[in-house]
Amino acid sequence: MTNIFGYDIEKLNDVFKEFNIPTYRSKQIADWIYNKGKTSFSEMTNLSKDLRENLAKSFEIKPPVLIKRLNSNDKETSKFLLEFEDKISVETVLMRKNYGNSVCVSTEAGCNMGCAFCASTLLGKSRSLKAEEMLGEVYYVNSELKKENKNVTHLVLMGSGEPLMNYDEVIKFLHLSHDENIMGISYRNITLSTSGVVPNIYRLMEENLPITLSISLHAPNDKIRNALMPINKKYPIKDLITAGKFYGDKTKRRVTYEYILIDNINDGKTEAKELAVLLKNQLAHVNIIPINPVKERKFFRPSEEKINAFLYCLERENISATVRKEMGTDVNAACGQLRNRYVKNTKKGE
Ligand code: SAH
């Protein structure tokens, strides 16, 4: 059995060729799967009964399945634990915003970047995800939204995993998400977040996709960043900021810098000023994120006063910055926490 979930028209044409299925059928079948949300050939009523039966003998359509869903009290955020055929699970988050419905996609099951503040990396990486599997996350959430006559409009590649360490599959996934026969999501509504895999930022630039790049900076100097993010030892801040500047210049799209504020680690006025110097003369925006405390780590959220003082400091230096609105802490939205609990409790996800 071949699982054709995630196949685009071209790939469907390829596999159907040896069965002598005419190419116009591929478009019909893609419409049933991605537009109408059907995963059983028997429901594809514009195909002959014979064809439906024959297809079902050789092919199956299997997006990931739901293990657990949590909804936040305010109903804005839902978190899904989804499982693939090999029992590997990932977290996917739906955030209902005033401008649309955004899905936070995991690009790897777990992560091995080793960032000190992050829950996704605590159990290491099980494996990378295929493009079709990332699409499966979006598809699953989209089919849930369809029940309310809504759909997914925005994607953020900010779930578990480092997208630029799974480069080829992530690029394929971006194409599938954008394909009008599949998800039809505008590139401008897609944000890719990286911990700073510098060479692949340059590669991404050459893809000419008008997506937004988000860089997880979290520190204004190598000393603090080395302690928080091991990748900084390989690609230090100076190189990362240069790559960000090139990316903004080349794509004319504003780069966002994510900056988690951690009490007494990176949240002082000195750090704010250092950060302002780094980003001066750059098409950049700073997203300040008061840390989501992770039980296993001893990092705490600064006081409101400290958060505001940090923001004020950046604004005074003419750096565009906002404090990110918190969503879904009551459903454990800090990356990886739901999956970690599941994997530990069942030992099934590995
Ligand atoms: N590996 C990529 C994408 C996944 S992480 C990256 O590093 O960008 C997505 C974002 O969530 C990153 O900015 C990451 O630093 C942030 N994040 C991780 N743990 C967090 C926590 N405990 N509180 C707040 N943000 C966190």
Coordinates of C-alpha atoms and ligand atoms in Angstrom, one line a residue:
M1 CA 0.0 0.0 0.0
T2 CA 1.3 3.4 -0.9
N3 CA 0.2 6.3 1.4
I4 CA -0.5 9.1 -1.1
F5 CA -1.3 11.7 1.6
G6 CA 0.8 14.8 0.8
Y7 CA 1.3 14.0 -2.9
D8 CA 0.9 16.9 -5.2
I9 CA -0.7 16.7 -8.7
E10 CA 2.7 15.9 -10.3
K11 CA 3.4 13.0 -7.9
L12 CA -0.1 11.7 -8.2
N13 CA 0.3 11.7 -12.0
D14 CA 3.5 9.7 -11.6
V15 CA 2.0 7.0 -9.4
F16 CA -1.2 6.7 -11.3
K17 CA 0.6 6.3 -14.7
E18 CA 1.3 2.7 -14.2
F19 CA -2.3 2.1 -13.4
N20 CA -3.4 3.8 -16.6
I21 CA -5.4 6.4 -14.7
P22 CA -5.7 9.6 -16.8
T23 CA -4.0 12.7 -15.4
Y24 CA -7.2 14.7 -15.0
R25 CA -8.1 12.3 -12.2
S26 CA -5.2 13.5 -10.1
K27 CA -6.7 16.9 -9.8
Q28 CA -10.1 15.5 -8.8
I29 CA -8.5 13.2 -6.2
A30 CA -6.4 16.1 -4.8
D31 CA -9.6 18.1 -4.6
W32 CA -11.2 15.4 -2.6
I33 CA -8.3 15.0 -0.2
Y34 CA -7.1 18.6 0.4
N35 CA -10.2 20.6 -0.3
K36 CA -13.0 18.4 0.7
G37 CA -11.1 16.6 3.4
K38 CA -11.9 13.0 2.4
T39 CA -9.5 10.2 3.1
S40 CA -11.5 7.3 1.8
F41 CA -11.7 6.6 -2.0
S42 CA -15.3 5.3 -1.5
E43 CA -16.5 8.9 -0.9
M44 CA -15.0 10.2 -4.1
T45 CA -18.3 10.2 -6.0
N46 CA -17.2 11.7 -9.3
L47 CA -14.9 8.6 -9.9
S48 CA -16.4 5.4 -11.2
K49 CA -17.1 2.7 -8.7
D50 CA -14.5 0.5 -10.4
L51 CA -11.9 3.1 -10.2
R52 CA -12.6 3.8 -6.6
E53 CA -12.3 0.1 -5.8
N54 CA -9.1 -0.3 -7.8
L55 CA -7.5 2.8 -6.1
A56 CA -8.4 1.4 -2.7
K57 CA -6.5 -1.8 -3.5
S58 CA -3.2 -0.1 -4.1
F59 CA -3.4 3.3 -2.2
E60 CA -4.3 4.7 1.1
I61 CA -4.6 8.3 2.3
K62 CA -3.3 8.5 5.9
P63 CA -2.7 11.9 7.6
P64 CA -1.6 11.7 11.2
V65 CA -4.1 10.7 13.9
L66 CA -5.0 12.6 17.0
I67 CA -3.8 11.3 20.4
K68 CA -4.8 14.2 22.5
R69 CA -6.4 17.7 22.2
L70 CA -6.3 20.4 24.8
N71 CA -8.2 23.7 24.4
S72 CA -7.3 26.8 26.4
N73 CA -10.0 28.3 28.6
D74 CA -10.4 31.3 26.4
K75 CA -10.9 29.0 23.4
E76 CA -8.2 30.8 21.4
T77 CA -5.6 28.1 21.5
S78 CA -5.8 24.4 20.9
K79 CA -3.0 22.0 21.2
F80 CA -2.9 18.7 19.3
L81 CA -0.7 15.7 19.9
L82 CA -0.6 13.9 16.6
E83 CA 0.9 10.6 15.8
F84 CA 2.3 9.2 12.6
E85 CA 2.2 5.6 11.4
D86 CA 5.5 4.6 13.1
K87 CA 4.0 5.9 16.4
I88 CA 6.2 9.0 16.5
S89 CA 4.2 11.9 17.9
V90 CA 4.5 15.7 17.5
E91 CA 2.8 18.7 18.9
T92 CA 0.9 21.2 16.7
V93 CA -0.8 24.3 18.0
L94 CA -3.7 26.3 16.6
M95 CA -3.9 29.9 17.5
R96 CA -7.0 31.8 16.7
K97 CA -6.0 35.4 16.0
N98 CA -8.0 38.4 14.9
Y99 CA -6.3 38.3 11.5
G100 CA -6.8 34.6 10.9
N101 CA -6.0 31.1 12.1
S102 CA -2.4 30.3 12.6
V103 CA -0.8 26.9 13.0
C104 CA 2.4 26.4 14.8
V105 CA 4.1 23.4 13.0
S106 CA 6.7 21.0 14.4
T107 CA 9.4 20.3 11.9
E108 CA 11.1 17.5 13.9
A109 CA 9.9 15.1 16.5
G110 CA 11.8 16.5 19.5
C111 CA 15.0 18.5 18.9
N112 CA 18.7 18.2 19.5
M113 CA 19.7 21.9 19.4
G114 CA 20.0 21.8 23.2
C115 CA 18.7 25.3 24.0
A116 CA 18.8 25.7 27.8
F117 CA 15.3 27.2 28.1
C118 CA 13.4 24.9 25.8
A119 CA 11.2 21.9 26.6
S120 CA 11.4 20.4 23.1
T121 CA 15.0 19.5 23.5
L122 CA 14.8 17.8 26.9
L123 CA 14.3 14.3 25.4
G124 CA 16.4 14.9 22.3
K125 CA 15.3 14.3 18.8
S126 CA 13.5 11.1 17.7
R127 CA 13.6 11.9 14.0
S128 CA 13.0 14.6 11.4
L129 CA 9.7 14.9 9.8
K130 CA 9.0 14.5 6.1
A131 CA 7.3 17.3 4.1
E132 CA 4.1 15.2 3.9
E133 CA 4.1 14.8 7.7
M134 CA 4.4 18.5 8.3
L135 CA 1.6 19.0 5.8
G136 CA -0.4 16.4 7.8
E137 CA -0.2 18.7 10.9
V138 CA -1.7 21.6 9.0
Y139 CA -4.2 19.3 7.3
Y140 CA -5.4 17.9 10.6
V141 CA -6.0 21.3 12.1
N142 CA -7.6 22.6 8.9
S143 CA -10.1 19.7 9.0
E144 CA -11.0 20.6 12.5
L145 CA -11.5 24.3 11.6
K146 CA -13.6 23.2 8.6
K147 CA -16.3 22.0 11.0
E148 CA -16.6 25.7 12.0
N149 CA -16.5 26.9 8.4
K150 CA -13.0 28.3 9.0
N151 CA -9.6 27.4 7.6
V152 CA -5.9 27.7 8.3
T153 CA -4.6 31.1 7.0
H154 CA -1.2 31.4 8.6
L155 CA 1.7 29.1 9.4
V156 CA 4.6 29.6 11.9
L157 CA 7.4 27.0 11.8
M158 CA 7.9 27.4 15.5
G159 CA 6.9 24.1 17.0
S160 CA 9.5 21.5 18.0
G161 CA 12.6 21.1 15.9
E162 CA 15.0 23.2 14.0
P163 CA 13.5 23.8 10.5
L164 CA 16.9 24.7 9.0
M165 CA 18.4 21.4 10.1
N166 CA 15.7 19.6 8.1
Y167 CA 16.1 21.9 5.1
D168 CA 15.0 20.0 2.1
E169 CA 11.9 18.6 3.6
V170 CA 10.9 22.0 5.0
I171 CA 11.3 23.6 1.6
K172 CA 9.2 20.9 0.1
F173 CA 6.6 21.5 2.9
L174 CA 6.5 25.2 2.1
H175 CA 5.8 24.5 -1.5
L176 CA 3.0 22.0 -0.6
S177 CA 1.4 24.5 1.8
H178 CA 1.4 27.2 -0.9
D179 CA 0.2 24.9 -3.8
E180 CA -3.3 26.0 -4.7
N181 CA -4.3 22.4 -5.2
I182 CA -3.2 21.6 -1.6
M183 CA -3.4 24.2 1.1
G184 CA -3.2 27.4 -0.9
I185 CA -1.6 29.4 1.9
S186 CA 0.1 32.6 0.9
Y187 CA 3.9 32.7 1.4
R188 CA 3.5 36.1 3.0
N189 CA 1.5 34.4 5.8
I190 CA 4.3 31.9 6.6
T191 CA 7.0 32.5 9.2
L192 CA 10.1 30.3 9.6
S193 CA 11.9 30.5 12.9
T194 CA 15.5 29.4 13.3
S195 CA 18.0 29.2 16.2
G196 CA 20.6 30.4 13.7
V197 CA 21.8 27.8 11.2
V198 CA 23.7 30.5 9.3
P199 CA 24.6 28.8 6.1
N200 CA 21.0 27.7 5.6
I201 CA 19.8 31.2 6.1
Y202 CA 21.8 32.1 3.0
R203 CA 20.4 29.1 1.2
L204 CA 16.8 30.1 2.1
M205 CA 17.4 33.6 0.8
E206 CA 18.1 32.1 -2.6
E207 CA 14.8 30.2 -2.7
N208 CA 13.1 33.5 -3.4
L209 CA 10.1 32.7 -1.2
P210 CA 8.4 35.8 0.3
I211 CA 8.2 34.2 3.7
T212 CA 9.1 35.9 7.0
L213 CA 12.3 34.9 8.7
S214 CA 12.4 34.9 12.4
I215 CA 15.7 34.5 14.3
S216 CA 15.7 33.2 17.8
L217 CA 18.3 35.5 19.2
H218 CA 17.6 35.6 23.0
A219 CA 20.9 37.3 23.9
P220 CA 22.9 40.4 22.7
N221 CA 26.4 38.9 23.1
D222 CA 28.2 35.6 22.6
K223 CA 28.8 35.1 26.3
I224 CA 25.1 35.0 27.2
R225 CA 24.1 33.3 24.0
N226 CA 26.8 30.6 24.3
A227 CA 25.3 29.7 27.7
L228 CA 21.7 29.6 26.4
M229 CA 22.1 28.2 22.9
P230 CA 24.9 25.7 21.9
I231 CA 24.6 26.6 18.2
N232 CA 26.1 30.0 19.0
K233 CA 29.5 28.3 19.4
K234 CA 29.3 27.2 15.8
Y235 CA 27.7 30.3 14.4
P236 CA 28.4 33.3 16.6
I237 CA 26.1 36.4 16.9
K238 CA 28.1 38.6 14.5
D239 CA 27.7 36.0 11.7
L240 CA 24.0 35.5 12.5
I241 CA 23.2 39.2 12.5
T242 CA 25.0 39.6 9.2
A243 CA 23.0 36.8 7.7
G244 CA 19.8 38.5 9.0
K245 CA 20.8 41.8 7.5
F246 CA 21.5 40.1 4.1
Y247 CA 18.2 38.3 4.3
G248 CA 16.3 41.6 4.9
D249 CA 18.2 43.4 2.2
K250 CA 17.7 40.7 -0.4
T251 CA 14.1 39.8 0.3
K252 CA 13.0 43.3 1.4
R253 CA 11.1 41.6 4.2
R254 CA 11.5 42.6 7.7
V255 CA 13.3 40.0 9.8
T256 CA 12.0 39.4 13.3
Y257 CA 14.3 38.7 16.2
E258 CA 12.8 36.6 19.0
Y259 CA 14.1 37.6 22.4
I260 CA 13.0 35.5 25.4
L261 CA 13.3 37.5 28.5
I262 CA 14.7 35.5 31.4
D263 CA 14.9 37.0 34.8
N264 CA 18.4 38.2 35.7
I265 CA 19.9 36.4 32.7
N266 CA 19.3 38.6 29.6
D267 CA 16.8 41.2 30.8
G268 CA 18.9 44.2 32.0
K269 CA 19.2 47.6 30.5
T270 CA 22.7 46.8 29.5
E271 CA 21.5 43.9 27.4
A272 CA 18.7 46.1 25.8
K273 CA 21.3 48.7 24.8
E274 CA 23.7 46.0 23.4
L275 CA 20.8 44.6 21.4
A276 CA 19.9 48.0 20.0
V277 CA 23.5 48.5 18.8
L278 CA 23.4 45.0 17.1
L279 CA 20.2 45.7 15.2
K280 CA 20.8 49.4 14.3
N281 CA 20.5 50.0 10.5
Q282 CA 18.6 46.8 10.0
L283 CA 15.1 46.1 8.7
A284 CA 14.3 44.3 11.9
H285 CA 11.6 43.9 14.5
V286 CA 12.1 42.5 18.0
N287 CA 9.6 40.2 19.5
I288 CA 10.0 40.2 23.3
I289 CA 8.8 37.0 24.8
P290 CA 8.5 36.7 28.6
I291 CA 9.8 33.2 29.1
N292 CA 7.3 30.3 29.5
P293 CA 8.8 28.7 32.5
V294 CA 9.7 25.0 31.9
K295 CA 9.5 23.0 35.1
E296 CA 12.8 21.2 34.5
R297 CA 14.7 24.4 34.0
K298 CA 15.5 27.1 36.6
F299 CA 14.6 30.1 34.5
F300 CA 12.0 32.6 35.6
R301 CA 9.9 35.3 34.1
P302 CA 10.9 38.9 34.9
S303 CA 8.5 41.3 36.5
E304 CA 6.2 43.5 34.4
E305 CA 8.4 46.5 35.3
K306 CA 11.5 44.8 34.0
I307 CA 9.7 43.7 30.8
N308 CA 8.4 47.2 30.2
A309 CA 11.8 48.8 30.9
F310 CA 13.5 46.5 28.4
L311 CA 10.9 47.4 25.8
Y312 CA 11.2 51.1 26.6
C313 CA 15.0 50.9 26.2
L314 CA 14.7 49.5 22.7
E315 CA 12.1 52.0 21.7
R316 CA 14.3 54.9 22.8
E317 CA 17.0 53.6 20.6
N318 CA 14.5 53.5 17.7
I319 CA 14.3 49.7 17.5
S320 CA 10.9 48.5 16.5
A321 CA 9.8 46.1 19.3
T322 CA 6.7 44.5 20.8
V323 CA 6.0 42.2 23.7
R324 CA 4.3 39.1 22.5
K325 CA 0.8 38.4 23.7
E326 CA 0.8 35.3 25.7
M327 CA -1.4 32.5 24.4
G328 CA -2.3 29.1 25.8
T329 CA -0.1 28.8 28.9
D330 CA -3.0 26.9 30.4
V331 CA -2.6 24.3 27.7
N332 CA 1.1 24.1 28.2
A333 CA 1.9 25.8 24.9
A334 CA 5.6 26.1 25.7
C335 CA 7.0 23.9 22.9
G336 CA 7.2 20.2 23.6
Q337 CA 5.7 20.0 27.1
L338 CA 2.6 18.0 26.1
R339 CA 4.7 15.6 24.0
N340 CA 7.3 15.2 26.7
R341 CA 4.6 14.2 29.2
Y342 CA 3.1 11.7 26.7
V343 CA 6.5 10.2 25.7
K344 CA 7.5 9.8 29.3
N345 CA 4.2 8.3 30.4
T346 CA 3.8 5.8 27.6
K347 CA 7.3 5.4 26.2
K348 CA 5.4 5.1 23.0
G349 CA 6.5 8.1 21.1
E350 CA 10.2 7.1 20.7
Ligands
SAH1 N1 14.3 25.8 16.4 C1 13.5 27.0 16.0 C2 12.0 26.9 16.0 C3 11.4 26.2 17.2 S1 11.5 27.2 18.7 C4 14.0 28.2 16.7 O1 14.8 28.1 17.6 O2 13.6 29.3 16.4 C5 10.3 28.4 18.5 C6 10.5 29.6 19.4 O3 10.1 29.3 20.7 C7 11.9 30.1 19.5 O4 12.1 31.4 19.4 C8 12.3 29.5 20.8 O5 13.4 30.1 21.3 C9 11.0 29.8 21.6 N2 11.0 29.1 22.9 C10 11.5 27.9 23.3 N3 11.3 27.6 24.6 C11 10.6 28.7 25.1 C12 10.1 29.0 26.4 N4 10.4 28.2 27.4 N5 9.5 30.2 26.5 C13 9.3 31.0 25.5 N6 9.7 30.7 24.2 C14 10.4 29.6 24.0

